[in-house]
Structure formats: C-alpha cells, structure tokens
mmCIF file of C-alpha atoms and ligand atoms in Angstrom:
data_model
loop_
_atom_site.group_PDB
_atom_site.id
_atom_site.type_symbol
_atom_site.label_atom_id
_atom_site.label_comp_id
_atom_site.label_asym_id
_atom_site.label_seq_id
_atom_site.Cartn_x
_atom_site.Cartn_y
_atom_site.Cartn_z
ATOM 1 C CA UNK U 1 -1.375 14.273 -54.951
ATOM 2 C CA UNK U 2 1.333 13.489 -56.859
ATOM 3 C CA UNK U 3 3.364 10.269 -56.367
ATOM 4 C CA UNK U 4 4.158 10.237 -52.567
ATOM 5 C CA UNK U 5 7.681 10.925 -51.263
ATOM 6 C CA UNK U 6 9.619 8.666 -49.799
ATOM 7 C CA UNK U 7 10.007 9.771 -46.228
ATOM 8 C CA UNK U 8 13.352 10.249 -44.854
ATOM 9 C CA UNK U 9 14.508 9.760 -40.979
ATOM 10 C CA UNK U 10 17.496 11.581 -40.183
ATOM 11 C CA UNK U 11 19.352 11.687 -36.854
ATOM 12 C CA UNK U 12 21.102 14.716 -36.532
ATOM 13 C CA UNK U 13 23.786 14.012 -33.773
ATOM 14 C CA UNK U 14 24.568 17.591 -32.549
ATOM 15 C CA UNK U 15 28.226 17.178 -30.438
ATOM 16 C CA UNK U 16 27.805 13.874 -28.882
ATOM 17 C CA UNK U 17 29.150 10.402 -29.817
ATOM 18 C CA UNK U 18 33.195 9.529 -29.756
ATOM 19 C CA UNK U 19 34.127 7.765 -32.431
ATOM 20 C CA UNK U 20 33.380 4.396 -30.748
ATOM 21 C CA UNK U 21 30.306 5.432 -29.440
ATOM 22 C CA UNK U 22 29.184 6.210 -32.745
ATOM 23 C CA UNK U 23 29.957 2.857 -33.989
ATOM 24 C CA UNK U 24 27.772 1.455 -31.050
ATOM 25 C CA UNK U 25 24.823 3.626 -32.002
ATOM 26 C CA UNK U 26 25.096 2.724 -35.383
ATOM 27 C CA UNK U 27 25.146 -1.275 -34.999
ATOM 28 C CA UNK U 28 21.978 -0.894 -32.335
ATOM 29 C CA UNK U 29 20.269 1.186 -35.002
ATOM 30 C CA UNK U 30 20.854 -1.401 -37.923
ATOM 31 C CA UNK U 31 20.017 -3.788 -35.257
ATOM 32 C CA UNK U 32 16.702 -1.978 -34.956
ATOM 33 C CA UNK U 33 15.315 -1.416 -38.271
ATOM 34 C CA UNK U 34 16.869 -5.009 -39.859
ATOM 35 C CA UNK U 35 17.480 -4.219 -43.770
ATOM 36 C CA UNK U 36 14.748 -2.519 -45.740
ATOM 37 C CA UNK U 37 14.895 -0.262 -48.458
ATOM 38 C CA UNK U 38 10.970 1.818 -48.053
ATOM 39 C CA UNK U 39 11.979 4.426 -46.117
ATOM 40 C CA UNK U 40 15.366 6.691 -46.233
ATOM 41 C CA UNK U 41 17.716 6.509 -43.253
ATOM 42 C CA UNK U 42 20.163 8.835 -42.325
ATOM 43 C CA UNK U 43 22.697 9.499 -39.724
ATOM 44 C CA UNK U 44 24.899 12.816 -39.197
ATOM 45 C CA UNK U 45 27.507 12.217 -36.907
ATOM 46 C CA UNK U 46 30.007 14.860 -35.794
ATOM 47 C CA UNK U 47 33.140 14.972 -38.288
ATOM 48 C CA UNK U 48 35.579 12.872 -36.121
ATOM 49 C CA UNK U 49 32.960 10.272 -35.597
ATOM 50 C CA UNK U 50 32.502 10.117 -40.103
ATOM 51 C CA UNK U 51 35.542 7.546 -40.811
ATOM 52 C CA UNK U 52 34.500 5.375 -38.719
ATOM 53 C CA UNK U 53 30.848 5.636 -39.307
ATOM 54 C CA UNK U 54 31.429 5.190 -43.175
ATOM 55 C CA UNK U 55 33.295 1.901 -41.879
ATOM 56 C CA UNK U 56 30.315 0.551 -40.059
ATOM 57 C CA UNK U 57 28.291 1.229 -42.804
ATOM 58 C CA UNK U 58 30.665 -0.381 -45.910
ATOM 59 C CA UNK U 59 28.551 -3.215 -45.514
ATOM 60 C CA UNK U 60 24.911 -1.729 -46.173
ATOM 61 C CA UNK U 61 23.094 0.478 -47.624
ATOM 62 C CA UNK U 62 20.371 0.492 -45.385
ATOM 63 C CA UNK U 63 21.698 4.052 -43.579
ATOM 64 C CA UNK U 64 23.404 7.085 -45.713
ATOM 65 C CA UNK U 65 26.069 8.852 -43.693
ATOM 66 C CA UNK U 66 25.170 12.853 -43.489
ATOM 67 C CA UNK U 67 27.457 15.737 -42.368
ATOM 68 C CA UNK U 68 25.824 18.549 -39.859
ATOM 69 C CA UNK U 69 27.932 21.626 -41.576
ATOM 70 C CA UNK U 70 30.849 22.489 -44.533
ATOM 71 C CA UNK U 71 32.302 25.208 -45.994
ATOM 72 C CA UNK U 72 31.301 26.515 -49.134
ATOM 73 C CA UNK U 73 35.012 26.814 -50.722
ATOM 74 C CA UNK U 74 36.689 23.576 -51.648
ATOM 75 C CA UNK U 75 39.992 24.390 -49.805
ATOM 76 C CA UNK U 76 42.107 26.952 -48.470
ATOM 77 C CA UNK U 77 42.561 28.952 -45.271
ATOM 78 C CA UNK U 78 39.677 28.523 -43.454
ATOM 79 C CA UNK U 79 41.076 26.868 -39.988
ATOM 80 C CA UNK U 80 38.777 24.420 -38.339
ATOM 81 C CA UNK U 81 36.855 24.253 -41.466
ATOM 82 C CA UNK U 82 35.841 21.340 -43.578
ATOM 83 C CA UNK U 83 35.415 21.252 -47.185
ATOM 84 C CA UNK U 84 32.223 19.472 -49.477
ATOM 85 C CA UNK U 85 35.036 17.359 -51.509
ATOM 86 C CA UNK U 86 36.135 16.194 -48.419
ATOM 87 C CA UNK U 87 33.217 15.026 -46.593
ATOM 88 C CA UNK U 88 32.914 12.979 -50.250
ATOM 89 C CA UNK U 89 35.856 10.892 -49.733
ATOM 90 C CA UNK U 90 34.047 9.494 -46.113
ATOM 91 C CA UNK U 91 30.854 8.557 -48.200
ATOM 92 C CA UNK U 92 28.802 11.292 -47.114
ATOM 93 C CA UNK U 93 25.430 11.581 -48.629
ATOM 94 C CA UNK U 94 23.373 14.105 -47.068
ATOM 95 C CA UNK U 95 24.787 17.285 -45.365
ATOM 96 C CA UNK U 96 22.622 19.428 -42.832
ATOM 97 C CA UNK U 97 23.198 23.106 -43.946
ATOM 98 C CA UNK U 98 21.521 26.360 -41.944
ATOM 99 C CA UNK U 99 20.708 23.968 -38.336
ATOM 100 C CA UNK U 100 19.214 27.225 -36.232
ATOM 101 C CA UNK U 101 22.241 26.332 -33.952
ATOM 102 C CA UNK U 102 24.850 27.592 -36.248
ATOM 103 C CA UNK U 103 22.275 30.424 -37.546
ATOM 104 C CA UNK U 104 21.915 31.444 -33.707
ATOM 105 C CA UNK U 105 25.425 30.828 -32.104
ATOM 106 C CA UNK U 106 28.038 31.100 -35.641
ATOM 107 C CA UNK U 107 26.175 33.743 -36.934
ATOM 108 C CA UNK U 108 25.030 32.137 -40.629
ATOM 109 C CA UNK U 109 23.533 34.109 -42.903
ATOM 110 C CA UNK U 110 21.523 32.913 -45.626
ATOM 111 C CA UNK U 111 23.804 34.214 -48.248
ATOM 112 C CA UNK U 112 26.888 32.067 -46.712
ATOM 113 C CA UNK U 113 24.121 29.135 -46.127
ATOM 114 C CA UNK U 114 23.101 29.722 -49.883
ATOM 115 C CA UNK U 115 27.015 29.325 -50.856
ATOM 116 C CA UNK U 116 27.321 25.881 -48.984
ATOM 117 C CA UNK U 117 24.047 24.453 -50.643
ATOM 118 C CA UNK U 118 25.571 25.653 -54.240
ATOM 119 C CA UNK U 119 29.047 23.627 -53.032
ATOM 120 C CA UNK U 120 27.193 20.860 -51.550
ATOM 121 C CA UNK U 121 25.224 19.943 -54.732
ATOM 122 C CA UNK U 122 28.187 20.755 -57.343
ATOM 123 C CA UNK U 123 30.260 18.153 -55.301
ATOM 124 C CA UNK U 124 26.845 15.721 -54.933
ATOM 125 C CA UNK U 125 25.956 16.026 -51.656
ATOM 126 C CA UNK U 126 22.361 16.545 -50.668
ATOM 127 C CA UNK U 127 22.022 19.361 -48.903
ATOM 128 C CA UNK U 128 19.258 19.395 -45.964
ATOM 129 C CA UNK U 129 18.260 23.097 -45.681
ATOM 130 C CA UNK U 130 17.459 23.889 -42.113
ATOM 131 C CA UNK U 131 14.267 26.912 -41.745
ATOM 132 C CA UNK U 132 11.681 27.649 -39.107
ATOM 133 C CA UNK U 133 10.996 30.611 -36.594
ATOM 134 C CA UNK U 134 12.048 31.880 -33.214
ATOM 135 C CA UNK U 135 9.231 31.794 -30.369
ATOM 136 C CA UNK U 136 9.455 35.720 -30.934
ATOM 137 C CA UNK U 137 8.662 35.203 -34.587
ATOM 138 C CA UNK U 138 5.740 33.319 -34.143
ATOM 139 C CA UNK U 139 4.325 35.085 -31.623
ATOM 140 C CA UNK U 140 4.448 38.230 -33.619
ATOM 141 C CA UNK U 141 2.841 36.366 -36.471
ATOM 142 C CA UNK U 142 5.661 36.177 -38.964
ATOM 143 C CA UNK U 143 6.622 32.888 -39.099
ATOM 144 C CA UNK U 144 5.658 32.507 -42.909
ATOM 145 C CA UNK U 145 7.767 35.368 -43.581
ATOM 146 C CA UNK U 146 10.379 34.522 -41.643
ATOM 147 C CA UNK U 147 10.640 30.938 -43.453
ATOM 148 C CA UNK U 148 10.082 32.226 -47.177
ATOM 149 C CA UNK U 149 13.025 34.578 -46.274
ATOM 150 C CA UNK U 150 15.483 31.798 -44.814
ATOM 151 C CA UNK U 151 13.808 29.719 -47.612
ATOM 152 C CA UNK U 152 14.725 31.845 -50.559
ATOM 153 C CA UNK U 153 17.465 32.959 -49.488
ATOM 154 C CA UNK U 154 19.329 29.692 -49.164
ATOM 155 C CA UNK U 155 17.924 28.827 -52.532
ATOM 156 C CA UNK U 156 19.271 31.349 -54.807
ATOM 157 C CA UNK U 157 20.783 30.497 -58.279
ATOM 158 C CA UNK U 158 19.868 27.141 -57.554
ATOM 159 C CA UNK U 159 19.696 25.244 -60.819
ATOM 160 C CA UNK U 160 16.680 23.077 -61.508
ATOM 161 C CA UNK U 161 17.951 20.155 -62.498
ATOM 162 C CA UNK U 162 19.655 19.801 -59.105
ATOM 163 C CA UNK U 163 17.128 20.797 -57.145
ATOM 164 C CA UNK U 164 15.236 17.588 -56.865
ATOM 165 C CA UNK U 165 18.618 16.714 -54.520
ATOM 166 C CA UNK U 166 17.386 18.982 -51.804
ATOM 167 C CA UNK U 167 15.677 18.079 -48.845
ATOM 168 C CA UNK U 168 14.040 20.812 -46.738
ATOM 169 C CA UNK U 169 13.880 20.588 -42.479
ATOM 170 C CA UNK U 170 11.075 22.940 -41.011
ATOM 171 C CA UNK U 171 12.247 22.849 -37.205
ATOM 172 C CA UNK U 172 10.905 25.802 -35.311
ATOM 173 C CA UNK U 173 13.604 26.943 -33.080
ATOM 174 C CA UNK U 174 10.721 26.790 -29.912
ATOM 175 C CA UNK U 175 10.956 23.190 -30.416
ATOM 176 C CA UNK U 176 14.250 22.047 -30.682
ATOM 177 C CA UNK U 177 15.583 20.321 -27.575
ATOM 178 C CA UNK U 178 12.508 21.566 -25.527
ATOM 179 C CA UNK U 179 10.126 18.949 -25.888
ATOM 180 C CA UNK U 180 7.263 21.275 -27.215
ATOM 181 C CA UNK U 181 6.690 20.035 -30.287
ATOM 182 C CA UNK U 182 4.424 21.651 -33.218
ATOM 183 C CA UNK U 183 1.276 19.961 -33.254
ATOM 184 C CA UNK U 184 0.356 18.397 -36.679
ATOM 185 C CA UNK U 185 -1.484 20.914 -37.613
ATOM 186 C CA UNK U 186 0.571 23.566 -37.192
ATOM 187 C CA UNK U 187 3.531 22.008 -38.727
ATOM 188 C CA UNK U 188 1.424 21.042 -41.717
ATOM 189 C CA UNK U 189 0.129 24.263 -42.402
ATOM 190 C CA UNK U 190 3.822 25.564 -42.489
ATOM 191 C CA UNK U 191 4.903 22.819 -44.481
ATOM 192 C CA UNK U 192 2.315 23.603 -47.417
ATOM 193 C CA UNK U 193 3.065 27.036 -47.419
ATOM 194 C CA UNK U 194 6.766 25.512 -47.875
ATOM 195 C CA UNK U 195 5.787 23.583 -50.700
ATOM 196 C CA UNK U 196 3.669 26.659 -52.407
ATOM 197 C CA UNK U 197 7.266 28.726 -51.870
ATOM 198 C CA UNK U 198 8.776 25.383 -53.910
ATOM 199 C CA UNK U 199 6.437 25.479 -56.320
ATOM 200 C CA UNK U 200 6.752 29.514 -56.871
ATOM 201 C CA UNK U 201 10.759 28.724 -57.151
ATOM 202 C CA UNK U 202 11.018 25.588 -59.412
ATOM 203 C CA UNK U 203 7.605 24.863 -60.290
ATOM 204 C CA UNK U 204 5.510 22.094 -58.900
ATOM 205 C CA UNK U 205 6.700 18.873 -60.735
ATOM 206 C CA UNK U 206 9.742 19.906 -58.485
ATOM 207 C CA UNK U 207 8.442 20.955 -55.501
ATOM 208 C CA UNK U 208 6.362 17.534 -55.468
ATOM 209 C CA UNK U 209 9.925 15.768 -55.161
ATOM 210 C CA UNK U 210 11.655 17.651 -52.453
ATOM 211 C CA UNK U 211 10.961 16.391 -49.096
ATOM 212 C CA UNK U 212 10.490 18.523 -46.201
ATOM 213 C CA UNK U 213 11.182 17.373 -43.256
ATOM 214 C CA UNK U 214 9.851 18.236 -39.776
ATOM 215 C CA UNK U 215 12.380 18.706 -36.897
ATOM 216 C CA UNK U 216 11.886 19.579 -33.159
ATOM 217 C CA UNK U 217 11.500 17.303 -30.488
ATOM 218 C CA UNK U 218 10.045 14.762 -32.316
ATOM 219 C CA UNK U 219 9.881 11.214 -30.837
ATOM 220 C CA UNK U 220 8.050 8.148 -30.931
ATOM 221 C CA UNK U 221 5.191 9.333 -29.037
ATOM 222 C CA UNK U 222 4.244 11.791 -31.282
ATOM 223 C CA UNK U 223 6.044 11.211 -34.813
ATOM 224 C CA UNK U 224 2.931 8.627 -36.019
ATOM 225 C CA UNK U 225 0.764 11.554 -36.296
ATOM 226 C CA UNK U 226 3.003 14.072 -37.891
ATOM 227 C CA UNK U 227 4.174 11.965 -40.477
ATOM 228 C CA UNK U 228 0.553 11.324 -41.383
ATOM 229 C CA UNK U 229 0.623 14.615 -42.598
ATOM 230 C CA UNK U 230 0.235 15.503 -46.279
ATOM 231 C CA UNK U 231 3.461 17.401 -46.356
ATOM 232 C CA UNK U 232 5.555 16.016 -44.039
ATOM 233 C CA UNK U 233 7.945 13.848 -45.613
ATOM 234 C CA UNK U 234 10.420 12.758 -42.692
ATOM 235 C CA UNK U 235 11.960 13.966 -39.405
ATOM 236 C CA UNK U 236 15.013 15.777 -38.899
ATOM 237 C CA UNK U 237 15.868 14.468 -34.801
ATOM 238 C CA UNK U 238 17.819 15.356 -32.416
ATOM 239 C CA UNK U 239 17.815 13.726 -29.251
ATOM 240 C CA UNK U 240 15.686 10.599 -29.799
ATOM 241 C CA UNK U 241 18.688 9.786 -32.427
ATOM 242 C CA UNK U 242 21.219 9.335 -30.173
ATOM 243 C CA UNK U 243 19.500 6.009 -28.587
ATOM 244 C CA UNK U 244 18.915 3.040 -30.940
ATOM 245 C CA UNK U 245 15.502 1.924 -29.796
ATOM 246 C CA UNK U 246 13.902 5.262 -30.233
ATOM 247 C CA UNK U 247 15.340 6.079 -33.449
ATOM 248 C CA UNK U 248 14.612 2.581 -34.664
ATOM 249 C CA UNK U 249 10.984 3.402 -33.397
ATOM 250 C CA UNK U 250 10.823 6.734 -35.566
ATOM 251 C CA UNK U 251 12.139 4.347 -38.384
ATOM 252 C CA UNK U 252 9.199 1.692 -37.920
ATOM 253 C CA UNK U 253 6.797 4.993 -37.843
ATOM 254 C CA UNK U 254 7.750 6.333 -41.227
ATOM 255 C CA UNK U 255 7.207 2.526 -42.390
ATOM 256 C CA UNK U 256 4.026 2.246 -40.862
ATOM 257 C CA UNK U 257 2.884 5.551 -42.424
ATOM 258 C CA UNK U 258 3.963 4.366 -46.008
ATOM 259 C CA UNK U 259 2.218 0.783 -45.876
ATOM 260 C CA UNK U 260 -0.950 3.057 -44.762
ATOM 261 C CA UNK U 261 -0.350 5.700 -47.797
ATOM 262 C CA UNK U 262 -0.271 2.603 -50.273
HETATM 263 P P1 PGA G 1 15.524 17.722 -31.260
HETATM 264 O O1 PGA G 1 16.498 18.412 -32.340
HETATM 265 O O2 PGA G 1 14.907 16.515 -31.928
HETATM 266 O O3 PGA G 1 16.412 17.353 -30.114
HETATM 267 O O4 PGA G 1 14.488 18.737 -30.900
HETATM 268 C C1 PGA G 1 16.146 18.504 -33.691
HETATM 269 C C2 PGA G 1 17.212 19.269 -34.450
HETATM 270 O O5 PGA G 1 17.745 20.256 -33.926
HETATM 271 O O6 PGA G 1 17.554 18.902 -35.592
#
C-alpha cells in the first residue's frame, strides 16, 4: 500500500450542545487525548456553539473545528442559511456536507451537495462527503450503486489539485443512531469499492490520499477493529462524541492502530 493515511476522528455533534456545553465537551476532550499530533481530531459543533468553540480551541491545535452543513452561494437571500466564507472567519476546518439526515429530512440532492463541496474547497474548507445506503438499499443489493451514485455525484467538476482536501464518510443510514454497526468486513469491502470509484475519478496517487471515513454507531467497543481495516481511515461519530471519555477512547484507538501500522 501506499503511504498510510493519517486517520481522522471526527465528532459530528448533530443538535445538541449550548454554547457552554460545548465548551465543557471540548476541555474534557483535550483533557482526554493530552496534545499529540498522530492522529487528526475534529469536532463539528452546531453553528451557535462555533464562536465559542474556535475560542476554546485558540490555544491548540490539537482539535480542528468542523461545520455539519453550508450553503453553496457566498451570500444573499437564503434565510437561515450560512455561507462557506463565513464559517472561515470562526476557524472552521472541516465541513460535513451530504449527512443522510439532511439527504433524508431537507431533501439534498447530490447536485446541491456537489455545489457546497465546489464552495467549500474554493473558500478552503475540507469538505467531508457523507454516502452510504438505506436498509432498503442493501437489502435489495444495491448498495454499491447506490454509493457510486451519491459518490459521483457530489464529486463532479471537482478539480484535482483540490481533491486531496476531501475526506469521504461511508455511514450506512441502518447504522446511524441504532447501534447496529457494519461489521469490519462489510464496511471494508464498501470502502475499497470507494477507493476503486476514487481511483476511476482522480486516479490512484489521489485516491491513496483521501480518507474515508466510517460512520454509524461506532464506539469504543467496536472502533479497534474497524480501524484495523485497510481502508478505513477514521470515524465519522455521532453519539459517542458528545461524552469526553468515549470520544477520547475512539481517539486513543486510532493511535493505537497507527503505532501497530508502523
Ligand atoms: P452515530 O452517528 O455515531 O450516532 O451512529 C454517526 C453520524 O451520523 O455521523
């Protein structure tokens, strides 16, 4: 294999934390995984809890603040809406784009998920593109084609030279928030076909780069032995983030996983 990835944990808040709660979380979770620089931390707050998080976090740069949604123009009349340039100006780094929550209850397409990753990377955020299938999907065996469509689709006219910014989340929708997670295996074998789709796009010095993340209901019972696997680069999670000793355990995983990689 090419030169491993450097995994990524990202908590993806949903809509909990106040403000001060998030600054809570935050100082348990630096309080958990001390200062180290091996493995990529994230948190994704909701957008009233980002000033305050950037504030918590002036001091290290241990954690990168994410975003969980923008909109693709960079102002206007779009009420309720939040623009790429301004999620910049709180320090954002990463910004979750497609989450199967705002495919399933806003209605997202992939073209309008495509025009926020174009927006996020001309204004330098990283964009983590959310794909997976529906229990319905899978069951009628087209989860590959379901993913290659949400996949492409959010990728098009995507230029090369940025792609290398992207990060990828497979999170099968049958496993968000319901404790059933993929087993390894499973998520592996979606994860490659993932890469191959990469490597068909922007060719396989690129698709090496971009990590793809697993997501849905992963924890620290059962994270060790997906991030073992060859193509699973990280964790996009949901509710062991929003408690600083299990996210710091997800943390210590990814660590332990890239001592054992070498
Ligand atoms: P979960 O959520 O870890 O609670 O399953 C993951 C996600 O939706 O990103």
């Amino acid at each position: 294999m090419a030169t491993k990835r450097k995994y990524l944990i990202a908590g993806n808040w949903k809509m909990n934390k106040t403000a001060p709660d998030g600054v809570e979380l935050i100082e348990g979770i630096l309080n958990e995984i001390g200062s180290q620089s091996e493995v990529g931390v994230a948190v994704c707050p909701p957008f009233t809890a980002l000033e305050s998080a950037a504030k918590a976090l002036a001091d290290t740069n241990t954690i990168t603040l994410g975003a969980q949604n923008m909109h693709p123009e960079p102002d206007g009349a779009y009420t309720g809406e939040v623009s790429a340039a301004m999620l910049r100006t709180l320090y954002v780094g990463f910004v979750i784009l497609g989450h199967s929550e705002r495919r399933q209850y806003f209605a997202e397409s992939d073209a309008f998920i495509n025009q926020k990753v174009i927006a996020a990377l001309e204004n330098n955020l990283k964009p983590i593109l959310c794909v997976g299938e529906t229990i319905e999907d899978r069951e009628a065996g087209k989860t590959l084609e379901v993913v290659e469509t949400q996949l492409k689709g959010g990728l098009v006219n995507v230029d090369k030279k940025q792609a290398e910014q992207i990060v990828i989340a497979y999170e099968p929708v049958w496993a968000i928030g319901t404790g059933k997670t993929a087993t390894p295996e499973m998520a592996q074998e979606v994860h490659a076909a993932i890469r191959k789709m990469l490597t068909d796009i922007f060719g396989s010095d690129i698709a090496d780069k971009i990590r793809i993340l697993y997501g849905g209901s992963m924890k620290p019972g059962n994270a060790a032995e997906l991030l073992a696997e060859k193509d699973i680069d990280g964790g996009l999670i949901g509710g062991a983030s929003l408690e600083a000793k299990s996210f710091g355990k997800l943390v210590e995983a990814a660590l332990a996983q890239t001592k054992a990689d070498g």
